[in-house]
Amino acid sequence: MTTELGLPLWQEDFLGFGFETLELELLPDDEGPVCATLVRHVRKDAPLSAPHGLLDSLTAFTRRRRRRDVPVTEGPPRVVLYIHGWADYFMQAELAEFLTASGFHFYAVDLRKFGRSLRTGQTPGYATDLSVYDEDLDAAILAIQQDLRERTGNSEAPTIHMIAHSLGGLIAALWANRNPGRIATLTLNSPWLELQGSSLFRSIAMHLVEPFARTDPKRPFRFPEMPAYWQSVSNQAHGEWTLDPVWRPKASFPIRAGWTKAVLAGHAAVERKLNIDAPVLVLLSGRTRIQAEWSADLMRVDAVIDVEQTARRALGLGRRTAVFRYPGALHDVFLSRRTVRQQAYRDVAIWLASYPD
């Protein structure tokens, strides 16, 4: 959708003041029309919705940068592009506000068949090859470049810093490996780099999944429901965040054969080691505890991935990789309790500022 002048039409987003969305039309697939949705945060002359303590941190961080004479707005525009995880969508408004206040242009993308991009009749989150998301990311980056030219008048190519969570971390790592030179840094928030268990378990799973993926790829597998992590995050249970019940359901999306094969193939590629040329920062909780039933301990652990295994896999992503651990963090470090996520915000902002181009 465009304006009368042919410019993309941004619409107000449900996240509220300063957040807008743009639908990106993609090539249709066997289920019909497909799109991705780009979300932008535009800082305006109004107070941020972040808590007072976080605003103090923002102010202090900005002053420290100025004292060190680190330019915030000079040169090419500096962009953060955020990618969500499985059965998820972008809703981390506080993160966006922090990074915008730190001098970055903030965007996020809801990938095809997730969140804002999920259309009636589509199989939620379904893909048979993770490289299909190359089209989503390419469309998002192209739209960002056009948007920044129009908003800033700066025709220089922006410096792009990619942040990705969980399954999005796997997708982003594989994309960055295939696309050297396109991003300045890659930050992975609890990336799903290996199947829970071991590579041997993954190999067995691949052999079991293969026949179904070939003959009935959309066949759903029956697994026990694991709602404990959702309960740790949702304000309908023990968490503090408002979650859309369709875009992020309590029981996740059904796990299907074709999708499972695609994810296992991505894990196998990571095991063989990647060669990402951009510096990689991996954020992880201090420990893992995976269980079906909720308990108070789940407010301080990763209830989805094996953080020790992920830390080991992370070192094979590229030659410049750092792993930051956050005791007490949830699977999504940016949805952890306030003191933990504020530290992560500051660490990420400083990391990004260290690689201006």
XYZ file of C-alpha atoms in Angstrom:
357
model
C 0.000 0.000 0.000
C 1.338 3.435 -0.971
C 0.413 7.105 -0.716
C -0.693 9.206 -3.694
C 2.978 10.092 -4.252
C 3.905 6.400 -4.453
C 5.587 6.325 -1.031
C 5.069 3.364 1.291
C 2.149 3.841 3.664
C 3.124 3.303 7.273
C 0.262 2.578 9.665
C -0.002 3.067 13.406
C 0.938 -0.104 15.295
C -0.878 -1.585 18.277
C 2.239 -0.930 20.428
C 1.171 2.698 20.443
C 2.946 6.047 20.288
C 5.983 6.064 18.008
C 5.445 2.566 16.574
C 4.341 2.108 12.958
C 4.108 -0.828 10.554
C 4.617 -1.421 6.857
C 3.429 -4.547 5.050
C 6.036 -6.042 2.704
C 4.554 -8.090 -0.109
C 6.466 -11.311 -0.840
C 6.159 -13.990 -3.496
C 3.106 -16.210 -2.976
C 3.530 -19.836 -1.917
C 1.291 -22.908 -1.971
C -1.021 -21.274 0.592
C -1.477 -18.064 -1.394
C -0.307 -14.458 -0.841
C 2.532 -14.004 1.652
C 3.885 -10.940 3.425
C 6.335 -9.851 6.080
C 5.659 -6.837 8.305
C 8.228 -4.185 9.150
C 7.818 -2.302 12.430
C 9.639 0.956 13.079
C 10.046 3.053 16.196
C 10.202 6.767 15.532
C 11.215 8.828 18.552
C 8.876 11.782 18.938
C 8.541 14.692 21.351
C 6.838 12.752 24.110
C 8.023 10.870 27.189
C 9.195 7.307 26.710
C 7.052 4.595 28.266
C 10.079 3.012 29.931
C 10.215 3.024 33.748
C 11.880 5.975 35.479
C 14.946 3.966 36.470
C 15.491 2.904 32.879
C 15.197 6.477 31.678
C 17.924 7.425 34.133
C 20.096 4.699 32.636
C 19.391 6.022 29.154
C 20.376 9.552 30.137
C 23.555 8.401 31.867
C 24.528 6.215 28.929
C 24.018 9.051 26.437
C 26.082 11.446 28.581
C 28.934 8.939 28.830
C 28.955 8.586 25.049
C 29.137 12.372 24.644
C 31.962 12.670 27.149
C 33.943 10.161 25.103
C 33.126 12.152 21.950
C 31.549 9.136 20.266
C 29.296 10.498 17.491
C 25.676 9.387 17.728
C 24.240 10.668 14.447
C 27.208 11.452 12.176
C 27.988 9.296 9.143
C 25.727 6.576 7.761
C 22.491 5.987 9.674
C 22.909 3.229 12.253
C 20.093 0.705 12.292
C 18.970 -2.106 14.565
C 16.833 -4.800 12.913
C 15.154 -7.184 15.374
C 13.940 -10.716 14.493
C 11.574 -12.612 16.789
C 11.538 -16.298 17.725
C 9.243 -19.297 17.205
C 5.497 -18.774 17.802
C 6.365 -15.160 18.516
C 6.283 -11.605 17.178
C 7.859 -8.239 17.960
C 6.515 -6.723 21.183
C 9.698 -5.531 22.982
C 8.774 -1.825 22.961
C 11.062 -1.049 25.896
C 14.097 -2.414 24.015
C 13.178 -0.314 20.972
C 12.885 2.844 23.058
C 16.223 2.221 24.764
C 18.121 1.704 21.508
C 16.406 4.626 19.795
C 17.411 6.853 22.706
C 20.945 5.474 22.340
C 21.221 6.831 18.795
C 20.000 3.963 16.639
C 17.133 3.748 14.153
C 15.088 0.786 15.381
C 13.146 -1.625 13.176
C 11.760 -5.113 13.682
C 10.301 -7.640 11.268
C 7.479 -10.089 11.813
C 8.426 -12.888 9.437
C 5.941 -14.522 7.091
C 3.163 -16.442 8.861
C 4.118 -15.022 12.254
C 2.484 -12.251 14.273
C 1.380 -9.263 12.216
C 2.149 -11.212 9.033
C -0.079 -14.220 9.817
C -3.024 -14.366 7.432
C -6.242 -16.374 7.554
C -5.781 -19.848 6.080
C -2.013 -19.922 6.588
C -0.199 -22.565 8.622
C 1.319 -20.543 11.495
C 5.117 -20.343 11.359
C 5.376 -23.019 8.692
C 8.405 -23.309 6.405
C 10.256 -26.262 4.882
C 13.582 -24.436 4.444
C 14.904 -21.676 6.686
C 16.480 -19.961 3.678
C 12.951 -18.919 2.620
C 13.309 -16.082 5.134
C 16.074 -14.563 3.005
C 13.287 -12.913 1.018
C 11.748 -11.465 4.184
C 15.057 -10.040 5.417
C 16.054 -8.697 2.009
C 12.675 -6.958 1.681
C 13.002 -5.522 5.193
C 16.495 -4.153 4.580
C 15.442 -2.618 1.254
C 12.448 -0.940 2.908
C 14.662 0.348 5.749
C 17.108 1.883 3.271
C 14.276 3.633 1.434
C 12.659 4.795 4.669
C 15.870 6.297 6.012
C 16.593 8.148 2.767
C 13.148 9.730 2.990
C 13.269 10.489 6.726
C 16.873 11.671 7.082
C 17.847 12.854 3.613
C 21.003 10.783 4.011
C 21.677 8.698 0.896
C 24.495 6.671 2.480
C 23.819 2.984 2.965
C 22.876 2.430 6.622
C 24.981 0.373 8.990
C 22.779 -2.520 10.054
C 23.026 -4.288 13.401
C 20.855 -7.407 13.555
C 19.369 -8.703 16.821
C 17.560 -12.044 16.779
C 15.906 -14.287 19.348
C 15.648 -18.109 19.629
C 14.535 -19.569 16.253
C 15.123 -16.107 14.799
C 18.694 -16.427 16.059
C 19.156 -19.614 14.044
C 17.602 -17.991 10.979
C 19.759 -14.864 11.349
C 22.980 -16.828 11.892
C 22.431 -18.906 8.754
C 21.481 -15.775 6.782
C 24.569 -13.878 7.967
C 26.749 -16.834 7.002
C 25.315 -16.734 3.461
C 25.487 -12.922 3.221
C 28.940 -11.687 4.237
C 29.434 -7.950 4.502
C 25.772 -7.021 4.871
C 25.599 -6.381 8.621
C 27.946 -4.715 11.094
C 27.140 -6.976 14.051
C 24.896 -9.895 14.944
C 23.425 -10.125 18.449
C 21.741 -13.433 19.305
C 19.372 -13.467 22.263
C 19.228 -17.119 23.442
C 19.565 -18.517 19.910
C 18.230 -21.998 19.173
C 21.455 -23.447 17.772
C 20.923 -27.111 18.678
C 18.098 -29.484 19.464
C 17.650 -29.981 23.181
C 19.651 -33.079 24.044
C 22.584 -33.700 21.735
C 23.662 -33.973 18.109
C 23.119 -37.749 18.377
C 19.529 -37.173 19.434
C 19.151 -34.732 16.526
C 20.473 -37.336 14.094
C 17.950 -39.878 15.348
C 15.161 -37.299 15.146
C 16.072 -36.452 11.554
C 15.796 -40.095 10.517
C 12.407 -40.363 12.194
C 11.091 -37.118 10.697
C 12.392 -37.611 7.150
C 9.654 -39.998 5.858
C 6.862 -37.740 7.139
C 8.545 -34.587 5.822
C 8.711 -36.186 2.391
C 5.165 -37.597 2.208
C 3.092 -35.424 4.568
C 5.145 -32.328 5.452
C 2.343 -30.484 7.264
C 1.604 -33.436 9.505
C 1.537 -32.216 13.117
C 3.348 -34.234 15.765
C 1.772 -34.793 19.151
C 3.982 -33.661 22.010
C 3.148 -32.937 25.638
C 2.224 -29.300 26.133
C 4.954 -27.182 27.748
C 3.213 -23.969 28.874
C 5.579 -23.184 31.746
C 7.674 -20.628 29.850
C 4.548 -18.836 28.611
C 3.373 -18.688 32.228
C 6.667 -17.072 33.248
C 6.235 -14.323 30.651
C 2.499 -13.636 30.339
C 0.725 -11.180 32.615
C -2.190 -13.597 32.484
C -0.084 -15.903 34.660
C 3.143 -15.045 36.553
C 4.874 -12.674 34.090
C 4.502 -8.981 33.262
C 3.989 -8.919 29.480
C 0.796 -8.736 27.405
C 0.879 -11.540 24.807
C -1.456 -11.901 21.843
C -3.237 -15.274 22.264
C -3.208 -16.019 18.524
C 0.296 -14.820 17.703
C 1.854 -16.293 20.847
C -0.446 -19.038 22.114
C 0.000 -20.728 25.467
C 0.709 -24.094 23.836
C 2.865 -22.670 21.000
C 2.166 -23.547 17.338
C 1.797 -27.202 16.254
C 5.145 -28.804 15.400
C 5.007 -30.143 11.836
C 7.206 -32.595 9.967
C 8.441 -30.310 7.180
C 9.253 -27.505 9.594
C 11.050 -29.884 11.954
C 13.259 -31.138 9.135
C 14.158 -27.521 8.214
C 15.139 -26.671 11.788
C 17.190 -29.860 12.230
C 19.023 -29.083 8.977
C 19.824 -25.625 10.376
C 21.177 -27.166 13.582
C 23.339 -29.533 11.530
C 24.783 -26.566 9.612
C 25.682 -24.841 12.887
C 27.364 -28.022 14.151
C 29.580 -28.027 11.044
C 30.516 -24.439 12.042
C 29.700 -21.207 10.259
C 31.937 -18.384 9.084
C 30.000 -15.249 9.959
C 32.240 -12.274 9.213
C 30.445 -9.824 11.530
C 31.189 -9.774 15.273
C 28.679 -11.986 17.085
C 27.352 -11.355 20.597
C 25.362 -14.171 22.236
C 23.179 -13.447 25.285
C 22.271 -16.393 27.517
C 20.705 -17.089 30.880
C 22.855 -18.446 33.662
C 21.211 -21.865 33.628
C 18.544 -24.094 32.088
C 15.522 -25.786 33.590
C 13.042 -27.379 31.157
C 9.817 -28.727 32.638
C 6.109 -28.856 31.811
C 4.760 -27.587 35.117
C 5.381 -24.046 36.260
C 7.397 -23.361 39.399
C 8.825 -20.165 40.878
C 12.344 -21.177 39.797
C 11.273 -20.745 36.171
C 11.276 -16.968 36.675
C 15.104 -17.087 36.792
C 16.132 -19.690 34.179
C 15.929 -20.544 30.483
C 13.047 -23.012 30.180
C 13.481 -23.592 26.428
C 17.090 -24.232 25.331
C 20.197 -25.788 26.887
C 22.320 -22.714 27.626
C 25.558 -24.668 28.177
C 25.200 -26.457 24.869
C 24.308 -23.169 23.156
C 27.393 -21.454 24.594
C 29.576 -24.192 23.086
C 27.858 -23.982 19.699
C 28.160 -20.177 19.720
C 31.943 -20.360 19.526
C 31.633 -21.990 16.106
C 29.607 -19.169 14.540
C 32.558 -16.992 13.519
C 36.035 -15.872 14.531
C 34.771 -12.901 16.614
C 32.201 -14.259 19.049
C 31.437 -13.201 22.620
C 29.067 -14.919 25.050
C 27.452 -12.843 27.814
C 25.696 -14.724 30.622
C 22.884 -13.267 32.725
C 22.118 -15.168 35.933
C 18.382 -14.989 36.564
C 17.439 -14.368 32.917
C 14.509 -15.984 31.111
C 14.778 -17.576 27.664
C 14.113 -14.145 26.178
C 16.681 -12.111 28.085
C 14.842 -8.906 27.124
C 11.675 -10.144 28.881
C 13.460 -10.993 32.125
C 12.907 -9.063 35.334
C 13.820 -5.397 35.153
C 17.327 -5.458 36.648
C 18.411 -8.260 34.309
C 16.988 -6.807 31.128
C 18.314 -3.311 31.879
C 21.820 -4.728 32.137
C 21.311 -6.521 28.833
C 20.053 -3.312 27.185
C 23.168 -1.450 28.315
C 25.519 -4.238 27.250
C 23.951 -4.445 23.794
C 23.997 -0.667 23.269
C 27.684 -0.483 24.218
C 28.481 -3.486 22.011
C 26.741 -1.910 19.010
C 28.456 1.430 19.606
C 31.811 -0.384 19.487
C 31.205 -1.304 15.822
C 30.013 1.898 14.142
C 30.507 0.552 10.595
